PDB file of C-alpha atoms in Angstrom:
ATOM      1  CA  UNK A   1      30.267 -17.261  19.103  1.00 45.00           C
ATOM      2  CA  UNK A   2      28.099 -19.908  20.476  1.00 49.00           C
ATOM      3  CA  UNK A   3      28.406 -23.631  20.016  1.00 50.00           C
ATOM      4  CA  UNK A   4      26.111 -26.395  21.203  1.00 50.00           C
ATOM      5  CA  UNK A   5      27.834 -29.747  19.983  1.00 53.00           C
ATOM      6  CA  UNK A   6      31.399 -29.957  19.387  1.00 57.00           C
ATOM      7  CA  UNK A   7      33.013 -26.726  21.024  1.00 58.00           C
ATOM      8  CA  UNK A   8      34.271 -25.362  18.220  1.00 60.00           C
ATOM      9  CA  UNK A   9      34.167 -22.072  16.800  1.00 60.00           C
ATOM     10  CA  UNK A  10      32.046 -22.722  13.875  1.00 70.00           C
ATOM     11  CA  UNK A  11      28.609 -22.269  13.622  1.00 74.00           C
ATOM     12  CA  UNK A  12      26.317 -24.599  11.844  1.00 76.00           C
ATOM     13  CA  UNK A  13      23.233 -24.001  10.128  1.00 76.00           C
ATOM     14  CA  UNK A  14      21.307 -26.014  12.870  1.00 77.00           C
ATOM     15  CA  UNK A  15      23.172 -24.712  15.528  1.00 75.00           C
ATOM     16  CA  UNK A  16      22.200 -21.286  14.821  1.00 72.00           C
ATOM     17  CA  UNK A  17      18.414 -22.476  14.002  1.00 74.00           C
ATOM     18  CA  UNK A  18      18.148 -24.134  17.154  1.00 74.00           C
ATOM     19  CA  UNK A  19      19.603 -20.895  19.091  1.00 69.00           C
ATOM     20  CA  UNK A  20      16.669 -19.250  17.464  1.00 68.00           C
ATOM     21  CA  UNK A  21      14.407 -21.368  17.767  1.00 68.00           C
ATOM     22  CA  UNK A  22      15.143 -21.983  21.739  1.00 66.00           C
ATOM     23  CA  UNK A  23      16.056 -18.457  22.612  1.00 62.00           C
ATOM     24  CA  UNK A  24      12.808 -16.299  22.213  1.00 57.00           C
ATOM     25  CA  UNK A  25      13.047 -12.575  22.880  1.00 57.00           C
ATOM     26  CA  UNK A  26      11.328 -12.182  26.422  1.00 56.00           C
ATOM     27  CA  UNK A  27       9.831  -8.744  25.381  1.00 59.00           C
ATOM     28  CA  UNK A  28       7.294  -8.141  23.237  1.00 56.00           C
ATOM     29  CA  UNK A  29       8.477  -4.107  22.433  1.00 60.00           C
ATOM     30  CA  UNK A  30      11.728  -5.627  20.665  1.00 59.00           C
ATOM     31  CA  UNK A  31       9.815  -7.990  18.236  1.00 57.00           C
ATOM     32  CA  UNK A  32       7.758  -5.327  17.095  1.00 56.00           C
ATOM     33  CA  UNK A  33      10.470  -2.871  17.127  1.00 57.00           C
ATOM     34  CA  UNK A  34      12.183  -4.769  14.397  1.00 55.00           C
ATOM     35  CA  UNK A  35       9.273  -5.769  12.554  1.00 51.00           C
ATOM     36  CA  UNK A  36       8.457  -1.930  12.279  1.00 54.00           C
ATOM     37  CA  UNK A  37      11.858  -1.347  10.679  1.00 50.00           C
ATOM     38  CA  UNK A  38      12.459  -3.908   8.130  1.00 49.00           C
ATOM     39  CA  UNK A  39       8.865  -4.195   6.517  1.00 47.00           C
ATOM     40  CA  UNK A  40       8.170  -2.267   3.702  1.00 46.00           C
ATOM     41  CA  UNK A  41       4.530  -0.638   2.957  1.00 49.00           C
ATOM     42  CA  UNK A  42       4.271  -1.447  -0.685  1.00 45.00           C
ATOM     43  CA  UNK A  43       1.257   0.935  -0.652  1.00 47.00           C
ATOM     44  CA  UNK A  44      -1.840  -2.026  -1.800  1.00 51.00           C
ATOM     45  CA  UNK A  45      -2.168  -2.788   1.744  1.00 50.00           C
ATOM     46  CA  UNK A  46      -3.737  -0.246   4.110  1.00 47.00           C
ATOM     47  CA  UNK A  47      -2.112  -0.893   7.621  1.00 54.00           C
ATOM     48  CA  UNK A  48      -0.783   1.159  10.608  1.00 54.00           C
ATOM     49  CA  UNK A  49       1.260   3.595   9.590  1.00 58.00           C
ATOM     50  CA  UNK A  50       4.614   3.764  11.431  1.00 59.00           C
ATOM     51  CA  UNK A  51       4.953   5.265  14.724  1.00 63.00           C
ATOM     52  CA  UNK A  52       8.571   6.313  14.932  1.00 66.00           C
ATOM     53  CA  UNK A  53      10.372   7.240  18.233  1.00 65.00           C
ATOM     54  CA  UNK A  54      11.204  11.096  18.871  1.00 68.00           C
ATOM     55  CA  UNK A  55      15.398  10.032  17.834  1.00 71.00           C
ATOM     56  CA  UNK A  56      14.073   8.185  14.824  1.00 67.00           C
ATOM     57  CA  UNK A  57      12.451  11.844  13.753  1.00 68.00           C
ATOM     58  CA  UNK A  58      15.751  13.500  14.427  1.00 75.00           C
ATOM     59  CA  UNK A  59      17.828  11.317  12.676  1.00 76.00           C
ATOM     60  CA  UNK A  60      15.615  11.506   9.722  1.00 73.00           C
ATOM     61  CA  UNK A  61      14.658   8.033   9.630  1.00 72.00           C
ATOM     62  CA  UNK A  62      11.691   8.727   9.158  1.00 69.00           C
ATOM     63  CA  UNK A  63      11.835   9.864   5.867  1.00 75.00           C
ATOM     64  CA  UNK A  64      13.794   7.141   4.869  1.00 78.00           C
ATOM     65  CA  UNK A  65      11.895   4.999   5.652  1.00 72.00           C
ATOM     66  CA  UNK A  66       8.591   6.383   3.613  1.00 74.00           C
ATOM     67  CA  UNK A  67      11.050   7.259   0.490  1.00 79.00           C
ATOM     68  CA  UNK A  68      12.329   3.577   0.584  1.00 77.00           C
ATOM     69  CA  UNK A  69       8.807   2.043   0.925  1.00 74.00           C
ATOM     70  CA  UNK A  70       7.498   4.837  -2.201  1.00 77.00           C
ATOM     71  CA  UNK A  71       9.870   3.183  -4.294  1.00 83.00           C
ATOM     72  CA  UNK A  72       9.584  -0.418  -3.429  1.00 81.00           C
ATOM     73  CA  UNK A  73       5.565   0.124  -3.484  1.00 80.00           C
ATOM     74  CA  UNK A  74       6.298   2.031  -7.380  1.00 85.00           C
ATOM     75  CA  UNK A  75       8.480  -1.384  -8.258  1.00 87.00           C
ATOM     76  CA  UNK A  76       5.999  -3.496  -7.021  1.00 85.00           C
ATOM     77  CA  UNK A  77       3.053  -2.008  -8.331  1.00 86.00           C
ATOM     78  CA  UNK A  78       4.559  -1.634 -11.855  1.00 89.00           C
ATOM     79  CA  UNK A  79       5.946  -5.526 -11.802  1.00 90.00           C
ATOM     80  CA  UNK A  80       1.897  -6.167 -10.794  1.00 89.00           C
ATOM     81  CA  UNK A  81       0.581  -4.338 -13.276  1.00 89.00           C
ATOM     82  CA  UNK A  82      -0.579  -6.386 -15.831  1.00 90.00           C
ATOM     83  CA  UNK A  83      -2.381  -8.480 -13.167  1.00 90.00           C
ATOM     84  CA  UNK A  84      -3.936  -5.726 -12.379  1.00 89.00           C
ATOM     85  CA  UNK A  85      -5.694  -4.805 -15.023  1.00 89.00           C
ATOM     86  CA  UNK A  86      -6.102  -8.502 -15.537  1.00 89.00           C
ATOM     87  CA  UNK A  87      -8.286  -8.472 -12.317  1.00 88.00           C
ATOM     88  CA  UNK A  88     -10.125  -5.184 -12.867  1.00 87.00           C
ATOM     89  CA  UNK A  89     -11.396  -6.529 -16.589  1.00 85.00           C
ATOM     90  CA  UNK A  90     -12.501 -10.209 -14.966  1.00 85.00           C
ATOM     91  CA  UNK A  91     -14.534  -7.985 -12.375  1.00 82.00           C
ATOM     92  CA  UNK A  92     -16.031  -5.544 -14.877  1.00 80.00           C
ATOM     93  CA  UNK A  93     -16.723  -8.107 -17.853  1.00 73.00           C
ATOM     94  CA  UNK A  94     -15.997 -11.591 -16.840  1.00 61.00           C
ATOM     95  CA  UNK A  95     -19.319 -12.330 -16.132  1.00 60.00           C
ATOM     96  CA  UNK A  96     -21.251 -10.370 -19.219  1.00 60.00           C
ATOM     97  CA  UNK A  97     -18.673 -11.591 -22.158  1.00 62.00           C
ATOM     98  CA  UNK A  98     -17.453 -14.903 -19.866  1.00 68.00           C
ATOM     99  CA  UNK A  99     -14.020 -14.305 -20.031  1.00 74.00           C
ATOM    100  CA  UNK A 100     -11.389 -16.450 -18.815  1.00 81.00           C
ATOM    101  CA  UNK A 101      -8.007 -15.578 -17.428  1.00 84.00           C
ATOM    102  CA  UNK A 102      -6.653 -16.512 -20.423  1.00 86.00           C
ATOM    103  CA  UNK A 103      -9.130 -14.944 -22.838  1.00 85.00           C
ATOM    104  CA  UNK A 104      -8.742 -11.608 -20.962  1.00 85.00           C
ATOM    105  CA  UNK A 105      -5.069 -11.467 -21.084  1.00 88.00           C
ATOM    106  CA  UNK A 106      -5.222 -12.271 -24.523  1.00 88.00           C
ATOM    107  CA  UNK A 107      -7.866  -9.651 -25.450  1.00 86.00           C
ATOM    108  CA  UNK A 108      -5.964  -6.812 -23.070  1.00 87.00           C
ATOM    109  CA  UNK A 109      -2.799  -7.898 -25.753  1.00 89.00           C
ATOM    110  CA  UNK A 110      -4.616  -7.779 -29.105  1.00 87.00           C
ATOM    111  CA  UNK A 111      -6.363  -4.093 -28.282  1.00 84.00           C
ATOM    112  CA  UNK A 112      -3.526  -2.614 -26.636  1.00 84.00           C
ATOM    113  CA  UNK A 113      -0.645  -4.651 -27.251  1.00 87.00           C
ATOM    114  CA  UNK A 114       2.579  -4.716 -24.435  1.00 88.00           C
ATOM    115  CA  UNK A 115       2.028  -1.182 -23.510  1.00 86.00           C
ATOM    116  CA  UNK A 116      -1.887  -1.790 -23.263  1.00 84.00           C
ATOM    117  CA  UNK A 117      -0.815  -4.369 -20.158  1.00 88.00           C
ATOM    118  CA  UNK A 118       0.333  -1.585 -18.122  1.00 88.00           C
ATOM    119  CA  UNK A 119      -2.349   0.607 -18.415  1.00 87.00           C
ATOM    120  CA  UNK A 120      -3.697   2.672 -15.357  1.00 85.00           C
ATOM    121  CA  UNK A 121      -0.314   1.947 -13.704  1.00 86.00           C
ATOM    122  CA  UNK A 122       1.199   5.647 -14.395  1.00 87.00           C
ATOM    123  CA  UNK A 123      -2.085   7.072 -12.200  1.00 88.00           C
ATOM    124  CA  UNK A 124      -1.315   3.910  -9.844  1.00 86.00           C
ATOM    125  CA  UNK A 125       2.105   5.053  -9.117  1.00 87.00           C
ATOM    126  CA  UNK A 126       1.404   8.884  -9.041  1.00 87.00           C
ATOM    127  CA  UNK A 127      -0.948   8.335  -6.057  1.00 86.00           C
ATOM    128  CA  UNK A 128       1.689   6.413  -3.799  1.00 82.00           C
ATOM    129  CA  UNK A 129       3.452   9.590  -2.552  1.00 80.00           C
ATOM    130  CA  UNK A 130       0.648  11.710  -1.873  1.00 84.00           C
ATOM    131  CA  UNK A 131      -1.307   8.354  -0.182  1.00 83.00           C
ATOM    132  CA  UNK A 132       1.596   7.255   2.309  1.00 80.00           C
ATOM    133  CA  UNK A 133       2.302  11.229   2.999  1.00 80.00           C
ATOM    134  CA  UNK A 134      -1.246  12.108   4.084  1.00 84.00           C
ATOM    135  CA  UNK A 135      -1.651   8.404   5.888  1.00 84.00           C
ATOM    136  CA  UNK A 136       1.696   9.370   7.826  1.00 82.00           C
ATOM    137  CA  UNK A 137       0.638  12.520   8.927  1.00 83.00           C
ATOM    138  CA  UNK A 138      -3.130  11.972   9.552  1.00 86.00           C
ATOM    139  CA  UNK A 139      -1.660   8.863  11.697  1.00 84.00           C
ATOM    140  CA  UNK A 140       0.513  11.199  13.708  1.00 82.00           C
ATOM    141  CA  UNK A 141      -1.821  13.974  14.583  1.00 85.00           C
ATOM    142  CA  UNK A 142      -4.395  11.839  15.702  1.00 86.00           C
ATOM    143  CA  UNK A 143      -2.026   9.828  17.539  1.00 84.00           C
ATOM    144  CA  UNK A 144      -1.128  12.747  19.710  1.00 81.00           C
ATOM    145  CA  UNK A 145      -4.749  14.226  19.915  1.00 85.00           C
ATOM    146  CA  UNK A 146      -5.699  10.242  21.201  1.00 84.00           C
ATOM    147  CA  UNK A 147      -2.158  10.856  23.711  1.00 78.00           C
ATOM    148  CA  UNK A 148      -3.122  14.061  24.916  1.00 76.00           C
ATOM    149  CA  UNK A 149      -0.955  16.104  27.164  1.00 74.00           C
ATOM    150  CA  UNK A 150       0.890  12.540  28.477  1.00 71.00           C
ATOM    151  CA  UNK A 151       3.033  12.265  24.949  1.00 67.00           C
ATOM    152  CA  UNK A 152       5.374   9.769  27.169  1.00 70.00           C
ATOM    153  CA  UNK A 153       2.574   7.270  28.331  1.00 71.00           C
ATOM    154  CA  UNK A 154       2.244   4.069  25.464  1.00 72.00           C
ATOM    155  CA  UNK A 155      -0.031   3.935  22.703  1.00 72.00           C
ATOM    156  CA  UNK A 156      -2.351   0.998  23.430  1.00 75.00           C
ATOM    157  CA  UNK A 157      -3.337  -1.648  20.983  1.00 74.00           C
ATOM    158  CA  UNK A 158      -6.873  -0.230  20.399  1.00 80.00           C
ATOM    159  CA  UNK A 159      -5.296   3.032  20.086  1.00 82.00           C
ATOM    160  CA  UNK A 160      -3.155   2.414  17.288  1.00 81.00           C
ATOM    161  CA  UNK A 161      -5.770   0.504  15.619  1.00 82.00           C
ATOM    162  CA  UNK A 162      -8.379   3.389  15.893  1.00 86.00           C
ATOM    163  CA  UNK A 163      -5.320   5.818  14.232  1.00 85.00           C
ATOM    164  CA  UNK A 164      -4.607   4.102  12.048  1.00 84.00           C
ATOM    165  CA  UNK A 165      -8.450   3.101  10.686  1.00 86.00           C
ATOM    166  CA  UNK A 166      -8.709   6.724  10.555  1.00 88.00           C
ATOM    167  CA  UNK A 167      -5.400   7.707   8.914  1.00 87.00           C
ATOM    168  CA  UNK A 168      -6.316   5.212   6.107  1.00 86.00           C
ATOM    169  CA  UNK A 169      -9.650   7.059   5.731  1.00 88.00           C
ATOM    170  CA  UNK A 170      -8.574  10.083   5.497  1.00 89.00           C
ATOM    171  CA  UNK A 171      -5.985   9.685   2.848  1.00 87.00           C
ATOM    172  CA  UNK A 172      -8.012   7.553   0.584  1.00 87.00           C
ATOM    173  CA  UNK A 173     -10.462   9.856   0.690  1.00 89.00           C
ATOM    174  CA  UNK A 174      -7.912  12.543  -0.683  1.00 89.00           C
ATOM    175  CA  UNK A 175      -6.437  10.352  -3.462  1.00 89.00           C
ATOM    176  CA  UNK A 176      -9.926   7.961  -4.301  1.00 91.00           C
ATOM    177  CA  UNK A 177     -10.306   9.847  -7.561  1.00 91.00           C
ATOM    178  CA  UNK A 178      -6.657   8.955  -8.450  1.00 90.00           C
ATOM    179  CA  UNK A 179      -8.063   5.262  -7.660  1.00 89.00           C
ATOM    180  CA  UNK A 180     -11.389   6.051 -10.222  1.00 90.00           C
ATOM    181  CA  UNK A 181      -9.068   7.271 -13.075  1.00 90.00           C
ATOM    182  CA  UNK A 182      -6.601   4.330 -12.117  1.00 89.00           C
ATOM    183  CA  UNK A 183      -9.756   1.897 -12.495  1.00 88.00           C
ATOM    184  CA  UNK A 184     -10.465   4.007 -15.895  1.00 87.00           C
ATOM    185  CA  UNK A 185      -7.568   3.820 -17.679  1.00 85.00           C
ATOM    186  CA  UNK A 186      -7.193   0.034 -17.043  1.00 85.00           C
ATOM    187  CA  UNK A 187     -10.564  -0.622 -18.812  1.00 84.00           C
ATOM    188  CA  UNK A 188     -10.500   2.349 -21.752  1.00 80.00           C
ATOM    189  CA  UNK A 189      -9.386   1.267 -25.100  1.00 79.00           C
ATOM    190  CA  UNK A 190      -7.412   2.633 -27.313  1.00 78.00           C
ATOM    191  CA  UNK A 191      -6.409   6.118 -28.038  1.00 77.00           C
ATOM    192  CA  UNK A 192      -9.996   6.542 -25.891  1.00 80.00           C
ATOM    193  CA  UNK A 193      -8.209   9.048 -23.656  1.00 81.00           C
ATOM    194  CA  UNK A 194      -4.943  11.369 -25.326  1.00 81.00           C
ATOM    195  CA  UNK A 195      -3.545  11.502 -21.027  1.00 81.00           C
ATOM    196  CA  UNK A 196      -4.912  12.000 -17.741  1.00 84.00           C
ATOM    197  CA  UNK A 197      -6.371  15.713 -18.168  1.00 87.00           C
ATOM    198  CA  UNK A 198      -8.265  14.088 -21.269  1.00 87.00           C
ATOM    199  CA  UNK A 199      -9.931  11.546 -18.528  1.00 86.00           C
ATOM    200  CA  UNK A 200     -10.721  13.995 -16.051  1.00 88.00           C
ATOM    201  CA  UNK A 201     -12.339  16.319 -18.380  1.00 90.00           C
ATOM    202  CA  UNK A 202     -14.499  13.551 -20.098  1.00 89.00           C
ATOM    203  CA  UNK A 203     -15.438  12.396 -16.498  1.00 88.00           C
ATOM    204  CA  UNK A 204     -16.328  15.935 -15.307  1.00 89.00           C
ATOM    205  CA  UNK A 205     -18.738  16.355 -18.261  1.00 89.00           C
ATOM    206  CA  UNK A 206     -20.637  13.027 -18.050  1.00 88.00           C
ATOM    207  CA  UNK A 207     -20.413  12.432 -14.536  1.00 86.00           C
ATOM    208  CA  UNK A 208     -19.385  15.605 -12.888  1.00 89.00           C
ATOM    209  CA  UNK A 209     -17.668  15.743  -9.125  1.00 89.00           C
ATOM    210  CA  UNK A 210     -20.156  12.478  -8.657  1.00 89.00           C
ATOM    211  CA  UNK A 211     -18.368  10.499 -10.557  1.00 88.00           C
ATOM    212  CA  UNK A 212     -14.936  10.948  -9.119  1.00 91.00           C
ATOM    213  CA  UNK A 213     -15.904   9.453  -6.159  1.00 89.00           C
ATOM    214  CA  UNK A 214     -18.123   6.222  -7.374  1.00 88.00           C
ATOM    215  CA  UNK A 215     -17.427   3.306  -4.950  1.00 87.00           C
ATOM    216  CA  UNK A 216     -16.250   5.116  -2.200  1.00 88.00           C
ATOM    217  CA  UNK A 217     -18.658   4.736   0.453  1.00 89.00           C
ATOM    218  CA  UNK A 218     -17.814   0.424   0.218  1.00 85.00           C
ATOM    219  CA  UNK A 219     -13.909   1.097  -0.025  1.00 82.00           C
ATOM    220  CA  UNK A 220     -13.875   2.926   2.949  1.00 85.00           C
ATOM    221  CA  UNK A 221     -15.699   0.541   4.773  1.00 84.00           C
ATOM    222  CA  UNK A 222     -13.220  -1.698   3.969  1.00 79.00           C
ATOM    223  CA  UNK A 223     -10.448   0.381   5.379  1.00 75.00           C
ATOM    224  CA  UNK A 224     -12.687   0.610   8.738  1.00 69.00           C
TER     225      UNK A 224
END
């Protein structure tokens, strides 16, 4: 225990604020270290993927640690939902019917009622898995083809950034027509689509492959 004022062997709030406060880590590695491991990637957010040590791959942390941010990023998304859609119908039509926030929310009620607020978010969650799986492993094999034969030498800043721009590109370019039906759903109406087969087969035949991919080119900027 560790006291600063009175010797005793209780611990005050600012006691143990000061000690933190005062008492820095001196290395850089540790405060990253434990950032790594108690953030969660609640999948909205395209950052580095995480670069786990070879004992955090044997003791399966690893896949811990992408199952535990899946379902915090499925929580999240679903509690977020209705904002959502909220800002994908302000984009689309805010400026052509001049909607308000309020007037939106109160239009994405009347058409579609409670259920009608969460609408897209089925196509949102579906796409987490397959999105942090691909990021995870595009992240790691071009880590090690960056590394080359000297696997024990560190990954430099740059480095990491460079993987992990590219890890982030290549995933959303597997799931980005899971985003376009997301983005489709939120703004149908109802009973415009009977489920998601129903949307890809109306989008095929107006749009064909095209159309699956609509926006792409500025969203991956974005990632870049």
């Amino acid at each position: 225990r560790i006291n600063f004022d009175d010797n005793s062997l209780d611990i005050s709030y600012e006691e143990w604020r000061d000690y933190l406060l005062f008492h820095p880590s001196s290395e850089l590695r540790d405060i990253i270290h434990s950032w790594r491991h108690n953030y969660l990637d609640l999948g909205e957010d395209l950052g580095v993927p995480d670069d786990f040590t070879p004992e955090e791959y044997l003791s399966g942390m690893w896949w811990r640690h992408l199952v535990a941010g899946g379902c915090a990023g499925a929580v999240s998304r679903t509690c977020t939902a209705p904002l959502d859609r909220l800002k994908i119908i302000l984009q689309v039509h805010g400026g052509r019917k001049s909607y308000t926030m309020k007037e939106a929310f109160v239009y994405m009620f009347k058409e579609g009622g409670v259920r009608g607020l969460w609408r897209g978010n089925g196509v949102n969650v579906i796409k987490i898995a397959p999105e942090s799986a691909l990021k995870f492993g595009a992240y790691d094999w071009i880590k090690n083809r960056i590394k080359g034969p000297d696997e024990e030498r560190d990954f430099a800043t740059h480095e990491r950034l460079i993987a992990g721009s590219a890890a982030g590109g290549i995933s959303q370019s597997a799931i980005y027509p899971l985003e376009v039906l997301k983005t489709r759903f939120a703004l149908r109406k109802t009973n415009e689509y009977k489920g998601i087969f129903c949307c890809v087969r109306k989008l095929l035949h107006t749009d064909g492959i095209r159309g699956f991919y609509r926006g792409y080119v500025p969203n991956l900027l974005g990632i870049l």
